[in-house]
């Protein structure tokens, strides 16, 4: 897991690989000079292993922002009108002169992707080039006021990924925040706005995809001092135990037999941070096989002497 900023712009998730045998192979290394950094964790960070990695993140992190039932009648959901590029010109032409002038003043006399505007009748309009894009609605949970619940409206069918897109926008990495920050946030407004899940969205598929994506993001965002090769292996084994998969590893000096390059780039690490190859296999033995090979650079000081 590279320590890179999140999110990457595209993520492909398949939750229907039930008849496939999947093998995921990754080598986890700390690149040269990693051993010169102290491994002692700052105060308040001891609990990070309880919040990062493991089998899957708690569904409470997104469940509160994806509602299966509409709110009470006294506090109805605020409509968000979804307008796609292909329909915007016709929709705009059908509006009153006053409405067209209002939208022109908002800079929307022509279609502009990812624009959000509050209409006079106190509902929102959201312009998107393609509502089926995985990240089409991901910006809305943090852009809309969080003291209300929202419902998507559209003259075109909403895609089955709409709830997943919203949920992906409800991610935050708080594992490194101390108890004072958490206490200060008690009673504060929600961090993200909530959505009444559209009927076209499958709750099980959405939860499965969010569980896997949040886990990957947590592993990526975890600081290098807390997510070395051994911790990445531990997270892999927890995942395997939860999903009925098997895990084997090749570590340290054993890499010289068959994997000398993995050993070469990680051998400067301390004894507790030795490089390793992690091999996870899941699925029926006779099923069609898919093998994924990845590189898990837990810490990289390449070029540190000239930066």
PDB file of C-alpha atoms in Angstrom:
ATOM      1  CA  UNK A   1       0.000   0.000   0.000  1.00  0.00           C
ATOM      2  CA  UNK A   2       1.731   3.161  -1.193  1.00  0.00           C
ATOM      3  CA  UNK A   3       1.307   6.114   1.141  1.00  0.00           C
ATOM      4  CA  UNK A   4      -0.428   8.207  -1.496  1.00  0.00           C
ATOM      5  CA  UNK A   5      -3.286  10.669  -1.295  1.00  0.00           C
ATOM      6  CA  UNK A   6      -6.770   9.303  -1.925  1.00  0.00           C
ATOM      7  CA  UNK A   7      -8.835   8.883  -4.035  1.00  0.00           C
ATOM      8  CA  UNK A   8      -7.538   7.653  -7.346  1.00  0.00           C
ATOM      9  CA  UNK A   9      -9.948   8.803 -10.004  1.00  0.00           C
ATOM     10  CA  UNK A  10     -11.097   5.364 -11.120  1.00  0.00           C
ATOM     11  CA  UNK A  11     -11.862   2.226  -9.170  1.00  0.00           C
ATOM     12  CA  UNK A  12     -13.184  -1.002 -10.673  1.00  0.00           C
ATOM     13  CA  UNK A  13     -15.014  -3.330  -8.307  1.00  0.00           C
ATOM     14  CA  UNK A  14     -16.593  -6.664  -9.221  1.00  0.00           C
ATOM     15  CA  UNK A  15     -18.794  -8.162  -6.515  1.00  0.00           C
ATOM     16  CA  UNK A  16     -19.992 -11.131  -8.582  1.00  0.00           C
ATOM     17  CA  UNK A  17     -16.874 -13.281  -8.961  1.00  0.00           C
ATOM     18  CA  UNK A  18     -18.587 -16.207  -7.279  1.00  0.00           C
ATOM     19  CA  UNK A  19     -17.418 -18.861  -9.769  1.00  0.00           C
ATOM     20  CA  UNK A  20     -13.846 -17.633 -10.065  1.00  0.00           C
ATOM     21  CA  UNK A  21     -10.739 -18.715  -8.190  1.00  0.00           C
ATOM     22  CA  UNK A  22      -8.760 -15.569  -7.423  1.00  0.00           C
ATOM     23  CA  UNK A  23      -5.114 -15.432  -6.467  1.00  0.00           C
ATOM     24  CA  UNK A  24      -3.702 -12.116  -5.316  1.00  0.00           C
ATOM     25  CA  UNK A  25       0.068 -11.876  -4.951  1.00  0.00           C
ATOM     26  CA  UNK A  26       1.770  -8.770  -3.539  1.00  0.00           C
ATOM     27  CA  UNK A  27       5.253  -8.099  -2.319  1.00  0.00           C
ATOM     28  CA  UNK A  28       5.540  -5.731   0.621  1.00  0.00           C
ATOM     29  CA  UNK A  29       8.780  -3.842   1.115  1.00  0.00           C
ATOM     30  CA  UNK A  30      10.378  -0.879   2.826  1.00  0.00           C
ATOM     31  CA  UNK A  31      12.807   0.555   0.326  1.00  0.00           C
ATOM     32  CA  UNK A  32      16.425   1.395   1.328  1.00  0.00           C
ATOM     33  CA  UNK A  33      17.136   3.551   4.373  1.00  0.00           C
ATOM     34  CA  UNK A  34      13.813   2.681   6.002  1.00  0.00           C
ATOM     35  CA  UNK A  35      15.613   1.301   9.048  1.00  0.00           C
ATOM     36  CA  UNK A  36      17.047   4.703   9.985  1.00  0.00           C
ATOM     37  CA  UNK A  37      13.632   5.948  11.161  1.00  0.00           C
ATOM     38  CA  UNK A  38      12.374   5.394  14.691  1.00  0.00           C
ATOM     39  CA  UNK A  39       9.598   2.840  14.975  1.00  0.00           C
ATOM     40  CA  UNK A  40       8.215   4.109  18.267  1.00  0.00           C
ATOM     41  CA  UNK A  41       4.656   5.340  17.767  1.00  0.00           C
ATOM     42  CA  UNK A  42       3.583   8.750  19.093  1.00  0.00           C
ATOM     43  CA  UNK A  43       1.281   8.845  22.075  1.00  0.00           C
ATOM     44  CA  UNK A  44      -2.372   8.367  21.170  1.00  0.00           C
ATOM     45  CA  UNK A  45      -1.613   6.197  18.142  1.00  0.00           C
ATOM     46  CA  UNK A  46      -1.566   2.804  19.854  1.00  0.00           C
ATOM     47  CA  UNK A  47      -5.168   2.136  18.834  1.00  0.00           C
ATOM     48  CA  UNK A  48      -4.584   2.623  15.113  1.00  0.00           C
ATOM     49  CA  UNK A  49      -4.270  -1.131  14.543  1.00  0.00           C
ATOM     50  CA  UNK A  50      -7.769  -1.544  15.929  1.00  0.00           C
ATOM     51  CA  UNK A  51      -9.126   0.964  13.408  1.00  0.00           C
ATOM     52  CA  UNK A  52      -7.056   0.215  10.314  1.00  0.00           C
ATOM     53  CA  UNK A  53      -6.731  -3.106   8.529  1.00  0.00           C
ATOM     54  CA  UNK A  54      -8.267  -6.264   9.817  1.00  0.00           C
ATOM     55  CA  UNK A  55     -11.166  -7.900   8.022  1.00  0.00           C
ATOM     56  CA  UNK A  56     -13.443  -5.014   7.053  1.00  0.00           C
ATOM     57  CA  UNK A  57     -14.146  -1.491   8.363  1.00  0.00           C
ATOM     58  CA  UNK A  58     -17.314  -0.944  10.365  1.00  0.00           C
ATOM     59  CA  UNK A  59     -20.388  -0.351   8.218  1.00  0.00           C
ATOM     60  CA  UNK A  60     -21.324   2.448  10.630  1.00  0.00           C
ATOM     61  CA  UNK A  61     -18.873   4.670   8.765  1.00  0.00           C
ATOM     62  CA  UNK A  62     -21.230   4.913   5.783  1.00  0.00           C
ATOM     63  CA  UNK A  63     -24.498   3.319   6.925  1.00  0.00           C
ATOM     64  CA  UNK A  64     -25.650   6.471   8.697  1.00  0.00           C
ATOM     65  CA  UNK A  65     -25.390   8.372   5.401  1.00  0.00           C
ATOM     66  CA  UNK A  66     -27.273   5.824   3.250  1.00  0.00           C
ATOM     67  CA  UNK A  67     -30.843   5.452   4.476  1.00  0.00           C
ATOM     68  CA  UNK A  68     -33.057   2.597   3.354  1.00  0.00           C
ATOM     69  CA  UNK A  69     -36.211   4.399   4.529  1.00  0.00           C
ATOM     70  CA  UNK A  70     -37.297   8.030   3.991  1.00  0.00           C
ATOM     71  CA  UNK A  71     -37.189  10.369   6.988  1.00  0.00           C
ATOM     72  CA  UNK A  72     -40.325  11.243   8.997  1.00  0.00           C
ATOM     73  CA  UNK A  73     -43.004  13.320   7.281  1.00  0.00           C
ATOM     74  CA  UNK A  74     -42.261  16.349   9.455  1.00  0.00           C
ATOM     75  CA  UNK A  75     -38.697  16.473   8.109  1.00  0.00           C
ATOM     76  CA  UNK A  76     -39.007  15.259   4.506  1.00  0.00           C
ATOM     77  CA  UNK A  77     -36.002  14.600   2.319  1.00  0.00           C
ATOM     78  CA  UNK A  78     -34.782  17.554   0.272  1.00  0.00           C
ATOM     79  CA  UNK A  79     -35.005  16.773  -3.470  1.00  0.00           C
ATOM     80  CA  UNK A  80     -31.868  16.886  -5.613  1.00  0.00           C
ATOM     81  CA  UNK A  81     -32.824  17.096  -9.287  1.00  0.00           C
ATOM     82  CA  UNK A  82     -30.257  15.213 -11.383  1.00  0.00           C
ATOM     83  CA  UNK A  83     -29.810  16.750 -14.838  1.00  0.00           C
ATOM     84  CA  UNK A  84     -27.588  14.967 -17.314  1.00  0.00           C
ATOM     85  CA  UNK A  85     -25.889  16.670 -20.236  1.00  0.00           C
ATOM     86  CA  UNK A  86     -28.099  15.048 -22.855  1.00  0.00           C
ATOM     87  CA  UNK A  87     -31.290  16.467 -21.352  1.00  0.00           C
ATOM     88  CA  UNK A  88     -30.173  19.835 -19.978  1.00  0.00           C
ATOM     89  CA  UNK A  89     -30.842  22.011 -23.044  1.00  0.00           C
ATOM     90  CA  UNK A  90     -34.417  20.731 -23.414  1.00  0.00           C
ATOM     91  CA  UNK A  91     -35.062  21.045 -19.672  1.00  0.00           C
ATOM     92  CA  UNK A  92     -33.751  24.630 -19.619  1.00  0.00           C
ATOM     93  CA  UNK A  93     -35.859  25.637 -22.633  1.00  0.00           C
ATOM     94  CA  UNK A  94     -38.989  24.401 -20.852  1.00  0.00           C
ATOM     95  CA  UNK A  95     -38.372  26.627 -17.794  1.00  0.00           C
ATOM     96  CA  UNK A  96     -39.996  30.006 -17.251  1.00  0.00           C
ATOM     97  CA  UNK A  97     -38.201  33.214 -18.193  1.00  0.00           C
ATOM     98  CA  UNK A  98     -37.625  33.955 -14.524  1.00  0.00           C
ATOM     99  CA  UNK A  99     -36.114  30.504 -13.952  1.00  0.00           C
ATOM    100  CA  UNK A 100     -33.867  30.853 -17.008  1.00  0.00           C
ATOM    101  CA  UNK A 101     -32.669  34.263 -15.793  1.00  0.00           C
ATOM    102  CA  UNK A 102     -31.965  32.802 -12.355  1.00  0.00           C
ATOM    103  CA  UNK A 103     -29.904  29.977 -13.854  1.00  0.00           C
ATOM    104  CA  UNK A 104     -28.082  32.379 -16.181  1.00  0.00           C
ATOM    105  CA  UNK A 105     -27.098  34.478 -13.146  1.00  0.00           C
ATOM    106  CA  UNK A 106     -25.740  31.254 -11.617  1.00  0.00           C
ATOM    107  CA  UNK A 107     -23.644  30.686 -14.738  1.00  0.00           C
ATOM    108  CA  UNK A 108     -25.814  27.848 -16.005  1.00  0.00           C
ATOM    109  CA  UNK A 109     -27.189  29.219 -19.257  1.00  0.00           C
ATOM    110  CA  UNK A 110     -25.310  26.275 -20.751  1.00  0.00           C
ATOM    111  CA  UNK A 111     -24.521  22.871 -19.282  1.00  0.00           C
ATOM    112  CA  UNK A 112     -21.575  22.726 -16.878  1.00  0.00           C
ATOM    113  CA  UNK A 113     -20.529  19.385 -15.469  1.00  0.00           C
ATOM    114  CA  UNK A 114     -20.583  18.809 -11.693  1.00  0.00           C
ATOM    115  CA  UNK A 115     -22.445  22.050 -10.953  1.00  0.00           C
ATOM    116  CA  UNK A 116     -24.734  22.256  -7.944  1.00  0.00           C
ATOM    117  CA  UNK A 117     -27.292  25.050  -7.549  1.00  0.00           C
ATOM    118  CA  UNK A 118     -30.103  25.773  -5.093  1.00  0.00           C
ATOM    119  CA  UNK A 119     -33.331  26.457  -6.983  1.00  0.00           C
ATOM    120  CA  UNK A 120     -35.847  29.082  -5.768  1.00  0.00           C
ATOM    121  CA  UNK A 121     -38.307  26.426  -4.554  1.00  0.00           C
ATOM    122  CA  UNK A 122     -35.606  25.201  -2.147  1.00  0.00           C
ATOM    123  CA  UNK A 123     -34.602  22.066  -3.960  1.00  0.00           C
ATOM    124  CA  UNK A 124     -31.209  21.450  -5.471  1.00  0.00           C
ATOM    125  CA  UNK A 125     -30.239  20.829  -9.084  1.00  0.00           C
ATOM    126  CA  UNK A 126     -27.121  18.823  -9.827  1.00  0.00           C
ATOM    127  CA  UNK A 127     -25.618  18.713 -13.319  1.00  0.00           C
ATOM    128  CA  UNK A 128     -23.600  15.685 -14.322  1.00  0.00           C
ATOM    129  CA  UNK A 129     -22.231  14.584 -17.655  1.00  0.00           C
ATOM    130  CA  UNK A 130     -22.901  10.935 -16.883  1.00  0.00           C
ATOM    131  CA  UNK A 131     -24.868   9.788 -13.838  1.00  0.00           C
ATOM    132  CA  UNK A 132     -23.582   6.240 -14.359  1.00  0.00           C
ATOM    133  CA  UNK A 133     -20.000   7.286 -13.631  1.00  0.00           C
ATOM    134  CA  UNK A 134     -18.780   5.673 -10.426  1.00  0.00           C
ATOM    135  CA  UNK A 135     -17.861   9.041  -8.883  1.00  0.00           C
ATOM    136  CA  UNK A 136     -20.766  11.054 -10.333  1.00  0.00           C
ATOM    137  CA  UNK A 137     -22.334  11.764  -6.916  1.00  0.00           C
ATOM    138  CA  UNK A 138     -19.273  11.375  -4.693  1.00  0.00           C
ATOM    139  CA  UNK A 139     -18.784  15.109  -4.131  1.00  0.00           C
ATOM    140  CA  UNK A 140     -22.343  15.740  -2.916  1.00  0.00           C
ATOM    141  CA  UNK A 141     -22.075  14.378   0.659  1.00  0.00           C
ATOM    142  CA  UNK A 142     -19.497  17.044   1.488  1.00  0.00           C
ATOM    143  CA  UNK A 143     -20.981  19.847  -0.661  1.00  0.00           C
ATOM    144  CA  UNK A 144     -24.587  19.754   0.477  1.00  0.00           C
ATOM    145  CA  UNK A 145     -25.597  21.016   3.951  1.00  0.00           C
ATOM    146  CA  UNK A 146     -25.280  18.083   6.329  1.00  0.00           C
ATOM    147  CA  UNK A 147     -28.274  18.956   8.512  1.00  0.00           C
ATOM    148  CA  UNK A 148     -30.738  17.500   6.004  1.00  0.00           C
ATOM    149  CA  UNK A 149     -31.495  14.230   4.221  1.00  0.00           C
ATOM    150  CA  UNK A 150     -31.643  14.182   0.430  1.00  0.00           C
ATOM    151  CA  UNK A 151     -33.418  12.214  -2.292  1.00  0.00           C
ATOM    152  CA  UNK A 152     -32.290  12.049  -5.915  1.00  0.00           C
ATOM    153  CA  UNK A 153     -34.863  12.864  -8.603  1.00  0.00           C
ATOM    154  CA  UNK A 154     -34.378  12.352 -12.315  1.00  0.00           C
ATOM    155  CA  UNK A 155     -36.447  12.119 -15.487  1.00  0.00           C
ATOM    156  CA  UNK A 156     -33.952   9.481 -16.652  1.00  0.00           C
ATOM    157  CA  UNK A 157     -33.480   6.195 -14.754  1.00  0.00           C
ATOM    158  CA  UNK A 158     -30.975   6.520 -11.923  1.00  0.00           C
ATOM    159  CA  UNK A 159     -28.056   4.080 -12.197  1.00  0.00           C
ATOM    160  CA  UNK A 160     -27.711   1.175  -9.740  1.00  0.00           C
ATOM    161  CA  UNK A 161     -24.365   2.673  -8.643  1.00  0.00           C
ATOM    162  CA  UNK A 162     -25.885   5.936  -7.349  1.00  0.00           C
ATOM    163  CA  UNK A 163     -25.803   4.886  -3.677  1.00  0.00           C
ATOM    164  CA  UNK A 164     -22.267   3.481  -4.052  1.00  0.00           C
ATOM    165  CA  UNK A 165     -21.136   6.752  -5.609  1.00  0.00           C
ATOM    166  CA  UNK A 166     -22.630   8.699  -2.678  1.00  0.00           C
ATOM    167  CA  UNK A 167     -21.102   6.315  -0.153  1.00  0.00           C
ATOM    168  CA  UNK A 168     -17.626   6.661  -1.677  1.00  0.00           C
ATOM    169  CA  UNK A 169     -17.882  10.379  -0.941  1.00  0.00           C
ATOM    170  CA  UNK A 170     -18.500   9.646   2.764  1.00  0.00           C
ATOM    171  CA  UNK A 171     -14.995   8.316   3.384  1.00  0.00           C
ATOM    172  CA  UNK A 172     -12.656   9.962   5.871  1.00  0.00           C
ATOM    173  CA  UNK A 173      -9.545   8.700   7.634  1.00  0.00           C
ATOM    174  CA  UNK A 174      -9.768   9.517  11.322  1.00  0.00           C
ATOM    175  CA  UNK A 175      -7.682   6.722  12.851  1.00  0.00           C
ATOM    176  CA  UNK A 176      -4.787   9.058  13.686  1.00  0.00           C
ATOM    177  CA  UNK A 177      -6.918  11.698  15.382  1.00  0.00           C
ATOM    178  CA  UNK A 178      -6.550  11.800  19.131  1.00  0.00           C
ATOM    179  CA  UNK A 179      -9.193  11.534  21.815  1.00  0.00           C
ATOM    180  CA  UNK A 180      -9.358  15.331  22.195  1.00  0.00           C
ATOM    181  CA  UNK A 181     -10.386  15.732  18.566  1.00  0.00           C
ATOM    182  CA  UNK A 182     -13.012  13.004  18.877  1.00  0.00           C
ATOM    183  CA  UNK A 183     -14.358  14.574  22.067  1.00  0.00           C
ATOM    184  CA  UNK A 184     -14.476  18.001  20.426  1.00  0.00           C
ATOM    185  CA  UNK A 185     -16.523  16.539  17.555  1.00  0.00           C
ATOM    186  CA  UNK A 186     -19.143  15.045  19.868  1.00  0.00           C
ATOM    187  CA  UNK A 187     -22.450  16.794  19.260  1.00  0.00           C
ATOM    188  CA  UNK A 188     -21.155  18.482  16.118  1.00  0.00           C
ATOM    189  CA  UNK A 189     -23.179  18.305  12.871  1.00  0.00           C
ATOM    190  CA  UNK A 190     -22.584  15.216  10.735  1.00  0.00           C
ATOM    191  CA  UNK A 191     -19.514  15.340   8.542  1.00  0.00           C
ATOM    192  CA  UNK A 192     -21.469  14.192   5.472  1.00  0.00           C
ATOM    193  CA  UNK A 193     -24.987  14.596   4.118  1.00  0.00           C
ATOM    194  CA  UNK A 194     -27.327  11.591   4.039  1.00  0.00           C
ATOM    195  CA  UNK A 195     -29.178  10.075   1.073  1.00  0.00           C
ATOM    196  CA  UNK A 196     -32.353   8.053   0.819  1.00  0.00           C
ATOM    197  CA  UNK A 197     -31.097   5.111  -1.248  1.00  0.00           C
ATOM    198  CA  UNK A 198     -32.788   5.026  -4.683  1.00  0.00           C
ATOM    199  CA  UNK A 199     -34.852   1.943  -5.461  1.00  0.00           C
ATOM    200  CA  UNK A 200     -32.543   0.981  -8.331  1.00  0.00           C
ATOM    201  CA  UNK A 201     -29.642   0.366  -5.946  1.00  0.00           C
ATOM    202  CA  UNK A 202     -28.948  -3.035  -4.410  1.00  0.00           C
ATOM    203  CA  UNK A 203     -28.119  -2.641  -0.720  1.00  0.00           C
ATOM    204  CA  UNK A 204     -25.996  -5.789  -0.528  1.00  0.00           C
ATOM    205  CA  UNK A 205     -23.879  -4.926  -3.561  1.00  0.00           C
ATOM    206  CA  UNK A 206     -23.412  -1.371  -2.278  1.00  0.00           C
ATOM    207  CA  UNK A 207     -22.307  -2.531   1.195  1.00  0.00           C
ATOM    208  CA  UNK A 208     -19.891  -5.103  -0.264  1.00  0.00           C
ATOM    209  CA  UNK A 209     -18.237  -2.568  -2.537  1.00  0.00           C
ATOM    210  CA  UNK A 210     -17.973   0.063   0.210  1.00  0.00           C
ATOM    211  CA  UNK A 211     -16.484  -2.445   2.672  1.00  0.00           C
ATOM    212  CA  UNK A 212     -13.703  -3.394   0.274  1.00  0.00           C
ATOM    213  CA  UNK A 213     -13.028   0.163  -0.873  1.00  0.00           C
ATOM    214  CA  UNK A 214     -12.906   1.611   2.643  1.00  0.00           C
ATOM    215  CA  UNK A 215     -10.497  -1.161   3.672  1.00  0.00           C
ATOM    216  CA  UNK A 216      -8.185  -0.383   0.742  1.00  0.00           C
ATOM    217  CA  UNK A 217      -8.303   3.338   1.471  1.00  0.00           C
ATOM    218  CA  UNK A 218      -7.517   2.753   5.151  1.00  0.00           C
ATOM    219  CA  UNK A 219      -4.490   0.601   4.268  1.00  0.00           C
ATOM    220  CA  UNK A 220      -3.267   3.252   1.832  1.00  0.00           C
ATOM    221  CA  UNK A 221      -3.751   6.150   4.240  1.00  0.00           C
ATOM    222  CA  UNK A 222      -2.239   4.449   7.290  1.00  0.00           C
ATOM    223  CA  UNK A 223       1.152   6.035   8.139  1.00  0.00           C
ATOM    224  CA  UNK A 224       4.237   4.030   7.202  1.00  0.00           C
ATOM    225  CA  UNK A 225       5.156   3.570  10.865  1.00  0.00           C
ATOM    226  CA  UNK A 226       1.850   1.768  11.404  1.00  0.00           C
ATOM    227  CA  UNK A 227       1.535  -0.181   8.157  1.00  0.00           C
ATOM    228  CA  UNK A 228       4.794  -1.967   7.393  1.00  0.00           C
ATOM    229  CA  UNK A 229       5.165  -5.347   5.666  1.00  0.00           C
ATOM    230  CA  UNK A 230       4.250  -7.297   8.825  1.00  0.00           C
ATOM    231  CA  UNK A 231       1.122  -5.212   9.421  1.00  0.00           C
ATOM    232  CA  UNK A 232       0.088  -5.556   5.780  1.00  0.00           C
ATOM    233  CA  UNK A 233       0.474  -9.332   6.104  1.00  0.00           C
ATOM    234  CA  UNK A 234      -1.618  -9.271   9.288  1.00  0.00           C
ATOM    235  CA  UNK A 235      -4.380  -7.341   7.512  1.00  0.00           C
ATOM    236  CA  UNK A 236      -4.257  -9.863   4.656  1.00  0.00           C
ATOM    237  CA  UNK A 237      -4.579 -12.798   7.047  1.00  0.00           C
ATOM    238  CA  UNK A 238      -7.536 -11.175   8.808  1.00  0.00           C
ATOM    239  CA  UNK A 239      -9.221 -10.635   5.451  1.00  0.00           C
ATOM    240  CA  UNK A 240      -8.543 -14.243   4.448  1.00  0.00           C
ATOM    241  CA  UNK A 241     -10.001 -15.547   7.715  1.00  0.00           C
ATOM    242  CA  UNK A 242     -13.165 -13.519   7.184  1.00  0.00           C
ATOM    243  CA  UNK A 243     -13.622 -14.666   3.571  1.00  0.00           C
ATOM    244  CA  UNK A 244     -12.496 -18.285   3.715  1.00  0.00           C
ATOM    245  CA  UNK A 245      -9.271 -17.686   1.777  1.00  0.00           C
ATOM    246  CA  UNK A 246      -5.776 -19.054   2.364  1.00  0.00           C
ATOM    247  CA  UNK A 247      -2.533 -17.089   2.780  1.00  0.00           C
ATOM    248  CA  UNK A 248       1.124 -18.038   2.472  1.00  0.00           C
ATOM    249  CA  UNK A 249       4.189 -15.806   2.693  1.00  0.00           C
ATOM    250  CA  UNK A 250       7.855 -15.849   1.750  1.00  0.00           C
ATOM    251  CA  UNK A 251       9.842 -13.554   4.033  1.00  0.00           C
ATOM    252  CA  UNK A 252      13.325 -12.165   4.576  1.00  0.00           C
ATOM    253  CA  UNK A 253      16.264 -14.358   3.552  1.00  0.00           C
ATOM    254  CA  UNK A 254      13.913 -16.985   2.108  1.00  0.00           C
ATOM    255  CA  UNK A 255      13.213 -14.539  -0.729  1.00  0.00           C
ATOM    256  CA  UNK A 256      16.700 -15.206  -2.127  1.00  0.00           C
ATOM    257  CA  UNK A 257      15.374 -18.510  -3.463  1.00  0.00           C
ATOM    258  CA  UNK A 258      13.040 -17.469  -6.254  1.00  0.00           C
ATOM    259  CA  UNK A 259      12.446 -13.796  -5.442  1.00  0.00           C
ATOM    260  CA  UNK A 260      15.894 -12.157  -5.235  1.00  0.00           C
ATOM    261  CA  UNK A 261      14.719  -8.754  -6.503  1.00  0.00           C
ATOM    262  CA  UNK A 262      12.145  -8.387  -3.717  1.00  0.00           C
ATOM    263  CA  UNK A 263      14.919  -9.189  -1.256  1.00  0.00           C
ATOM    264  CA  UNK A 264      17.301  -6.735  -2.952  1.00  0.00           C
ATOM    265  CA  UNK A 265      15.043  -3.689  -2.644  1.00  0.00           C
ATOM    266  CA  UNK A 266      13.936  -4.399   0.933  1.00  0.00           C
ATOM    267  CA  UNK A 267      16.905  -5.979   2.669  1.00  0.00           C
ATOM    268  CA  UNK A 268      18.035  -2.700   4.324  1.00  0.00           C
ATOM    269  CA  UNK A 269      14.935  -2.744   6.540  1.00  0.00           C
ATOM    270  CA  UNK A 270      15.138  -3.581  10.244  1.00  0.00           C
ATOM    271  CA  UNK A 271      14.533  -7.179  11.342  1.00  0.00           C
ATOM    272  CA  UNK A 272      10.942  -6.444  12.301  1.00  0.00           C
ATOM    273  CA  UNK A 273      10.264  -4.796   8.918  1.00  0.00           C
ATOM    274  CA  UNK A 274      11.605  -7.408   6.533  1.00  0.00           C
ATOM    275  CA  UNK A 275      10.194  -7.604   2.996  1.00  0.00           C
ATOM    276  CA  UNK A 276       7.886 -10.454   2.075  1.00  0.00           C
ATOM    277  CA  UNK A 277       5.761 -11.936  -0.683  1.00  0.00           C
ATOM    278  CA  UNK A 278       2.119 -12.381   0.372  1.00  0.00           C
ATOM    279  CA  UNK A 279       0.061 -14.925  -1.580  1.00  0.00           C
ATOM    280  CA  UNK A 280      -3.716 -14.993  -0.988  1.00  0.00           C
ATOM    281  CA  UNK A 281      -5.958 -17.545  -2.739  1.00  0.00           C
ATOM    282  CA  UNK A 282      -9.764 -17.619  -2.661  1.00  0.00           C
ATOM    283  CA  UNK A 283     -12.371 -19.689  -4.513  1.00  0.00           C
ATOM    284  CA  UNK A 284     -13.141 -23.233  -5.607  1.00  0.00           C
ATOM    285  CA  UNK A 285     -10.175 -25.312  -6.746  1.00  0.00           C
ATOM    286  CA  UNK A 286     -11.644 -26.162 -10.151  1.00  0.00           C
ATOM    287  CA  UNK A 287     -13.000 -22.694 -10.988  1.00  0.00           C
ATOM    288  CA  UNK A 288     -11.455 -20.490 -13.729  1.00  0.00           C
ATOM    289  CA  UNK A 289      -8.367 -18.793 -12.339  1.00  0.00           C
ATOM    290  CA  UNK A 290      -7.560 -15.086 -12.143  1.00  0.00           C
ATOM    291  CA  UNK A 291      -4.172 -14.009 -10.763  1.00  0.00           C
ATOM    292  CA  UNK A 292      -3.498 -10.442  -9.630  1.00  0.00           C
ATOM    293  CA  UNK A 293       0.068  -9.354  -8.888  1.00  0.00           C
ATOM    294  CA  UNK A 294       0.759  -6.093  -7.072  1.00  0.00           C
ATOM    295  CA  UNK A 295       3.502  -4.147  -5.363  1.00  0.00           C
ATOM    296  CA  UNK A 296       3.027  -2.948  -1.786  1.00  0.00           C
ATOM    297  CA  UNK A 297       5.610  -0.243  -1.108  1.00  0.00           C
ATOM    298  CA  UNK A 298       5.003   0.437   2.586  1.00  0.00           C
ATOM    299  CA  UNK A 299       7.706   3.086   2.817  1.00  0.00           C
ATOM    300  CA  UNK A 300       9.965   4.598   0.152  1.00  0.00           C
ATOM    301  CA  UNK A 301      12.892   6.947   0.807  1.00  0.00           C
ATOM    302  CA  UNK A 302      14.165   6.879  -2.770  1.00  0.00           C
ATOM    303  CA  UNK A 303      15.943  10.156  -3.510  1.00  0.00           C
ATOM    304  CA  UNK A 304      15.708  11.292   0.107  1.00  0.00           C
ATOM    305  CA  UNK A 305      19.302  12.530   0.006  1.00  0.00           C
ATOM    306  CA  UNK A 306      18.534  15.003  -2.786  1.00  0.00           C
ATOM    307  CA  UNK A 307      15.057  16.177  -1.812  1.00  0.00           C
TER     308      UNK A 307
END
